[in-house]
Tab-separated table of C-alpha atoms in Angstrom:
chain	number	residue	atom	x	y	z
A	1	UNK	CA	3.728	11.498	-14.771
A	2	UNK	CA	6.542	10.125	-12.621
A	3	UNK	CA	4.845	11.565	-9.539
A	4	UNK	CA	1.586	9.870	-10.507
A	5	UNK	CA	3.347	6.521	-10.889
A	6	UNK	CA	5.089	6.961	-7.539
A	7	UNK	CA	1.783	7.798	-5.866
A	8	UNK	CA	0.216	4.650	-7.303
A	9	UNK	CA	3.090	2.527	-5.986
A	10	UNK	CA	2.782	4.151	-2.555
A	11	UNK	CA	-0.964	3.476	-2.480
A	12	UNK	CA	-0.296	-0.156	-3.467
A	13	UNK	CA	2.268	-0.519	-0.667
A	14	UNK	CA	-0.166	1.037	1.805
A	15	UNK	CA	-2.877	-1.403	0.723
A	16	UNK	CA	-0.546	-4.401	1.209
A	17	UNK	CA	0.620	-3.028	4.572
A	18	UNK	CA	-2.975	-2.635	5.742
A	19	UNK	CA	-3.806	-6.204	4.693
A	20	UNK	CA	-0.763	-7.534	6.567
A	21	UNK	CA	-1.787	-5.623	9.700
A	22	UNK	CA	-5.324	-7.058	9.515
A	23	UNK	CA	-3.934	-10.589	9.135
A	24	UNK	CA	-1.531	-10.009	12.040
A	25	UNK	CA	-4.357	-8.772	14.298
A	26	UNK	CA	-6.685	-11.624	13.333
């Protein structure tokens, strides 16, 4: 269960990182 929670947090971070990159490019 801890691994699942960690994976969710990582996916959330990746999503935010991707959004920041898009904003930086645009």
